[in-house]
Coordinates of C-alpha atoms in Angstrom, one line a residue:
Chain U
M1 CA 11.5 -39.6 22.9
A2 CA 10.1 -36.7 25.0
Q3 CA 9.5 -38.4 27.7
S4 CA 12.6 -40.1 27.8
Q5 CA 13.9 -36.5 27.7
G6 CA 11.8 -35.6 30.4
W7 CA 12.6 -39.2 32.3
V8 CA 16.6 -38.4 32.5
R9 CA 16.3 -34.5 33.3
R10 CA 13.9 -35.7 36.2
Y11 CA 16.3 -38.3 37.2
F12 CA 19.7 -35.6 37.2
R13 CA 17.6 -32.5 38.9
A14 CA 16.8 -35.4 41.6
F15 CA 20.3 -36.1 41.8
C16 CA 21.9 -32.5 41.7
K17 CA 19.4 -32.1 44.8
G18 CA 20.7 -35.7 46.8
F19 CA 24.6 -34.7 45.1
F20 CA 23.4 -31.0 46.9
V21 CA 22.8 -32.6 50.6
A22 CA 24.9 -35.6 51.1
V23 CA 27.8 -34.3 50.3
P24 CA 27.4 -31.3 52.7
V25 CA 26.0 -33.2 55.4
A26 CA 29.0 -36.1 54.9
V27 CA 31.7 -33.8 54.7
T28 CA 30.6 -31.7 57.4
F29 CA 29.7 -34.8 60.6
L30 CA 33.2 -35.8 59.4
D31 CA 35.0 -32.6 60.0
R32 CA 32.7 -32.3 63.1
V33 CA 31.5 -34.5 65.2
A34 CA 33.2 -38.7 64.4
C35 CA 35.9 -39.6 62.3
V36 CA 37.8 -43.0 62.2
A37 CA 41.6 -42.7 61.6
R38 CA 43.5 -46.1 61.1
V39 CA 46.7 -45.7 63.5
E40 CA 50.4 -46.0 61.6
G41 CA 53.6 -46.8 64.1
A42 CA 54.0 -47.9 66.9
S43 CA 54.6 -45.1 68.7
M44 CA 52.0 -45.8 71.2
Q45 CA 51.9 -49.4 72.1
P46 CA 50.1 -51.5 74.1
S47 CA 47.7 -49.5 73.7
L48 CA 47.1 -49.3 69.9
N49 CA 48.4 -51.3 67.4
P50 CA 50.0 -53.7 70.2
G51 CA 50.7 -56.7 67.4
G52 CA 53.7 -54.1 65.7
S53 CA 54.1 -53.9 61.8
Q54 CA 50.8 -56.7 61.0
T55 CA 47.9 -55.5 62.5
S56 CA 46.8 -51.5 62.4
D57 CA 44.2 -50.9 64.0
V58 CA 41.1 -48.7 63.7
V59 CA 39.9 -45.8 66.2
L60 CA 36.9 -43.1 66.2
L61 CA 38.5 -39.8 66.5
N62 CA 35.6 -38.1 68.5
H63 CA 36.7 -34.1 67.6
W64 CA 32.9 -32.8 69.4
K65 CA 34.5 -33.0 72.0
A66 CA 37.2 -31.2 71.0
R67 CA 35.0 -28.5 69.9
N68 CA 36.4 -26.0 72.7
F69 CA 40.1 -27.8 73.1
Q70 CA 38.4 -29.2 76.5
V71 CA 41.7 -32.1 77.1
Q72 CA 42.6 -34.2 80.2
R73 CA 45.4 -35.4 81.2
G74 CA 46.0 -39.0 80.0
D75 CA 43.4 -38.2 77.5
I76 CA 44.4 -40.1 73.4
V77 CA 44.4 -37.3 71.3
S78 CA 44.9 -36.4 67.1
L79 CA 47.4 -33.5 66.1
V80 CA 48.5 -31.9 63.2
S81 CA 52.0 -32.1 63.5
P82 CA 54.4 -28.9 64.2
K83 CA 56.6 -30.5 61.8
N84 CA 54.8 -31.4 58.5
P85 CA 50.6 -29.9 58.6
E86 CA 49.7 -33.5 56.2
Q87 CA 50.5 -35.3 59.0
K88 CA 48.3 -36.3 62.1
I89 CA 49.5 -37.6 65.1
I90 CA 48.0 -39.6 67.4
K91 CA 49.8 -39.1 71.2
R92 CA 49.0 -39.5 75.3
V93 CA 47.7 -35.5 76.6
I94 CA 50.2 -35.5 79.6
A95 CA 50.8 -32.3 81.2
L96 CA 48.4 -28.9 80.6
E97 CA 49.5 -25.6 80.4
G98 CA 51.2 -24.6 83.8
D99 CA 52.6 -28.4 84.9
I100 CA 56.2 -29.4 85.0
I101 CA 56.8 -32.8 83.2
R102 CA 59.9 -34.1 84.3
T103 CA 61.3 -34.7 80.2
I104 CA 62.9 -38.5 79.0
G105 CA 65.5 -37.0 76.1
H106 CA 64.4 -33.9 75.7
K107 CA 66.8 -30.7 75.2
N108 CA 65.8 -29.4 79.3
R109 CA 65.4 -31.9 82.1
Y110 CA 62.8 -30.1 83.5
V111 CA 59.8 -28.4 81.5
K112 CA 57.2 -26.2 82.3
V113 CA 54.2 -26.0 79.7
P114 CA 53.2 -22.6 78.5
R115 CA 49.7 -21.4 78.2
G116 CA 46.9 -23.0 75.4
H117 CA 49.7 -25.4 75.3
I118 CA 50.2 -29.4 75.9
W119 CA 52.5 -31.6 76.5
V120 CA 51.9 -35.2 74.5
E121 CA 53.8 -38.2 74.3
G122 CA 53.2 -41.2 73.1
D123 CA 52.9 -44.8 74.9
H124 CA 55.9 -46.5 73.4
H125 CA 59.1 -44.8 75.0
G126 CA 61.9 -44.6 72.7
H127 CA 60.1 -45.2 70.1
S128 CA 57.4 -41.7 70.0
F129 CA 58.1 -39.0 68.0
D130 CA 56.4 -36.1 70.8
S131 CA 56.9 -33.4 73.2
N132 CA 60.3 -34.8 74.3
S133 CA 61.6 -34.2 70.3
F134 CA 60.0 -30.8 69.5
G135 CA 58.7 -29.8 73.0
P136 CA 55.2 -28.5 74.3
V137 CA 52.3 -28.4 71.7
S138 CA 49.9 -25.6 71.5
L139 CA 46.4 -26.6 71.8
G140 CA 45.3 -24.7 68.2
L141 CA 47.0 -28.8 66.6
L142 CA 44.2 -30.1 68.8
H143 CA 43.0 -31.8 65.8
A144 CA 39.8 -35.1 68.0
H145 CA 40.0 -37.5 70.7
A146 CA 40.7 -40.6 69.9
T147 CA 37.7 -42.5 71.9
H148 CA 37.3 -46.1 70.8
I149 CA 39.0 -48.7 68.8
L150 CA 36.8 -49.7 65.5
W151 CA 38.7 -52.8 64.3
P152 CA 40.1 -55.4 64.7
P153 CA 36.8 -56.8 65.6
K154 CA 38.1 -58.8 68.8
R155 CA 39.3 -55.4 69.6
W156 CA 36.1 -53.9 70.5
Q157 CA 37.0 -51.1 73.0
K158 CA 36.2 -48.0 74.6
L159 CA 39.8 -46.4 75.4
E160 CA 40.8 -45.1 78.7
S161 CA 42.1 -41.3 79.9
V162 CA 44.4 -43.4 81.8
L163 CA 48.3 -40.7 83.2
P164 CA 50.5 -43.8 83.8
P165 CA 51.8 -42.4 87.3
E166 CA 55.0 -42.4 87.2
R167 CA 54.6 -40.1 83.6
S168 CA 52.1 -37.9 86.5
P169 CA 53.4 -33.9 86.1
M170 CA 55.6 -33.5 89.2
Q171 CA 53.5 -29.9 90.0
R172 CA 49.6 -29.5 88.4
E173 CA 48.3 -26.1 87.7
E174 CA 44.9 -26.3 89.4
Chain K
M1 CA -3.1 -30.4 60.8
L2 CA -1.0 -31.7 63.2
R3 CA 0.5 -33.4 60.5
G4 CA 1.2 -30.1 58.4
V5 CA 3.1 -28.5 60.6
L6 CA 5.0 -31.5 61.8
G7 CA 6.0 -32.0 58.1
K8 CA 6.5 -27.6 58.4
T9 CA 8.9 -28.5 61.6
F10 CA 10.8 -31.1 59.4
R11 CA 11.0 -29.6 56.3
L12 CA 12.6 -26.3 57.8
L13 CA 14.7 -28.5 60.3
G14 CA 16.2 -30.0 56.9
Y15 CA 17.6 -27.4 55.7
T16 CA 18.7 -25.4 58.1
I17 CA 21.3 -28.5 58.3
Q18 CA 21.2 -28.4 55.0
Y19 CA 22.7 -24.8 54.7
G20 CA 24.3 -24.5 58.4
C21 CA 26.5 -27.7 56.3
I22 CA 27.1 -25.8 52.8
A23 CA 28.1 -22.9 55.3
H24 CA 30.8 -24.7 56.9
C25 CA 31.5 -26.4 54.4
T26 CA 32.6 -22.6 52.7
F27 CA 34.0 -21.5 55.1
E28 CA 36.3 -24.2 55.7
Y29 CA 37.6 -24.8 52.7
I30 CA 36.9 -22.1 49.9
G31 CA 37.3 -18.6 52.3
G32 CA 34.8 -16.4 54.0
V33 CA 35.2 -12.8 54.5
V34 CA 36.8 -11.6 58.1
M35 CA 36.3 -8.1 59.8
C36 CA 40.1 -6.8 61.0
S37 CA 40.7 -5.0 64.0
G38 CA 43.4 -3.7 65.9
P39 CA 46.4 -1.3 64.9
S40 CA 48.8 -4.5 64.5
M41 CA 48.3 -4.8 60.5
E42 CA 48.2 -0.8 59.7
P43 CA 49.0 0.4 57.3
T44 CA 48.2 -2.8 55.0
I45 CA 45.3 -3.4 57.1
Q46 CA 43.6 -0.9 59.1
N47 CA 41.0 -1.5 62.2
S48 CA 37.8 -2.7 61.0
D49 CA 38.0 -3.4 57.5
I50 CA 36.6 -6.2 55.8
V51 CA 38.3 -8.5 54.2
F52 CA 38.6 -11.7 52.4
A53 CA 40.4 -14.4 52.9
E54 CA 41.6 -18.1 50.7
N55 CA 41.2 -21.5 53.6
L56 CA 44.6 -22.8 51.8
S57 CA 45.7 -24.3 54.5
R58 CA 45.1 -28.2 52.8
H59 CA 48.1 -26.8 50.1
F60 CA 49.6 -24.4 50.3
Y61 CA 52.9 -26.3 52.7
G62 CA 54.6 -26.0 49.4
I63 CA 56.7 -22.8 50.2
Q64 CA 59.0 -24.2 53.0
S65 CA 61.7 -22.1 53.4
D66 CA 63.4 -22.7 56.9
F67 CA 65.4 -19.4 57.2
F68 CA 67.3 -16.9 60.4
K69 CA 66.0 -14.2 60.6
S70 CA 67.3 -12.1 63.3
H71 CA 69.3 -14.0 65.1
S72 CA 66.4 -16.7 65.5
Y73 CA 66.3 -20.1 64.1
V74 CA 62.2 -21.3 62.0
P75 CA 62.6 -24.9 62.7
R76 CA 61.0 -27.4 60.0
G77 CA 57.0 -27.3 59.4
H78 CA 57.6 -23.6 61.5
V79 CA 56.4 -19.5 60.0
W80 CA 57.0 -17.5 61.5
L81 CA 55.0 -14.2 61.9
E82 CA 55.2 -10.3 62.6
G83 CA 52.7 -8.0 62.6
D84 CA 53.9 -4.9 60.2
N85 CA 53.1 -2.2 62.1
L86 CA 56.7 -3.2 64.1
Q87 CA 56.4 -0.8 67.0
N88 CA 52.0 -2.3 67.9
S89 CA 52.3 -5.8 67.5
T90 CA 52.0 -8.8 69.2
D91 CA 53.8 -11.2 67.4
S92 CA 57.0 -13.9 66.6
R93 CA 59.1 -11.3 67.9
Y94 CA 57.0 -12.8 71.3
Y95 CA 56.1 -16.3 71.5
G96 CA 58.5 -17.7 68.8
P97 CA 57.8 -19.3 65.0
I98 CA 54.2 -20.8 64.7
P99 CA 53.8 -24.1 63.5
Y100 CA 51.8 -23.8 60.0
G101 CA 49.4 -26.4 61.5
L102 CA 47.8 -23.1 63.0
I103 CA 48.0 -21.6 59.2
R104 CA 44.1 -21.1 59.0
G105 CA 43.4 -18.8 55.9
R106 CA 45.5 -16.5 53.6
I107 CA 43.9 -13.0 52.9
F108 CA 45.2 -11.9 50.4
F109 CA 42.0 -9.1 48.9
K110 CA 40.6 -6.4 50.5
V111 CA 36.6 -5.9 50.6
W112 CA 35.8 -2.4 52.5
P113 CA 35.9 0.4 52.2
L114 CA 35.9 0.6 48.6
S115 CA 38.5 3.5 48.4
D116 CA 41.5 1.0 48.9
C117 CA 39.7 -1.9 47.8
G118 CA 42.1 -4.7 46.0
F119 CA 45.0 -6.7 46.6
L120 CA 46.6 -6.8 49.7
R121 CA 50.0 -4.8 49.3
S122 CA 53.2 -6.0 49.9
S123 CA 54.9 -5.6 52.9
P124 CA 56.8 -2.9 53.9
N125 CA 59.1 -4.2 56.1
G126 CA 59.9 -6.1 52.7
H127 CA 64.1 -5.7 54.7
R128 CA 63.3 -6.4 57.2
F129 CA 63.4 -10.6 55.1
S130 CA 66.3 -11.9 54.3
D131 CA 65.7 -16.0 52.3
D132 CA 68.9 -17.4 53.0

């Protein structure tokens, strides 16, 4: 009897010890280093979800690369939506602070991106809720860099940082 | 000898990672103490006061109210921020409404100085708000 109690106690103690190591380490890793996310919607076609609604890609989000808020034009990034903070959006960075950009359907024809902000757009113009509707977004909303497509396996690839030539800023701040 | 040193090093590294991760989780999901600087929140918070911030950014979006304030419209998912010291504060009057996603936490309790320890007082500029 006493022996079985000792066994239970030992087991419980080992479980607690493992729990207090594994959970904080896993949470910190997912918050700071990398996590995976499923992409919903058609806003990034054809780069992501090219098959429409039947398939949805799973991407690797690299938080470590975004820790200093360093982004390049053309990077695919995930952001906290400025309209709904519980939602994350995935878009391509088109312009950085100081750039002058020709907009598509924004209230102003030309926009100069203010300090500490970026201009993001989905690859699927007209089907994307992006900076053309909500304007430049603060860099503080940057969540992570999308670096790879992980799933489905046949779509496994690195996501290249390419700026569509027709969307390149009119004037770049160097 | 070498094995002992290596073992100790690895154990130290393990503990460092473990406690670092626990600290990260605490600051990210519960809250922490912050030392404030600058005059913009006077008289509610003075320079170099220490306050407690609860990190509720994950479940404190319930208070969405689009309200008009001195003729500027606060869009959906945004808040209007102002320092209590209206004469000496860089806030939404300068940079406009900011998205909820940028809120790091809510400051509600002052820890230091001890003479003023307690929950923070409501805004001295309450008359500036309009809820409709």
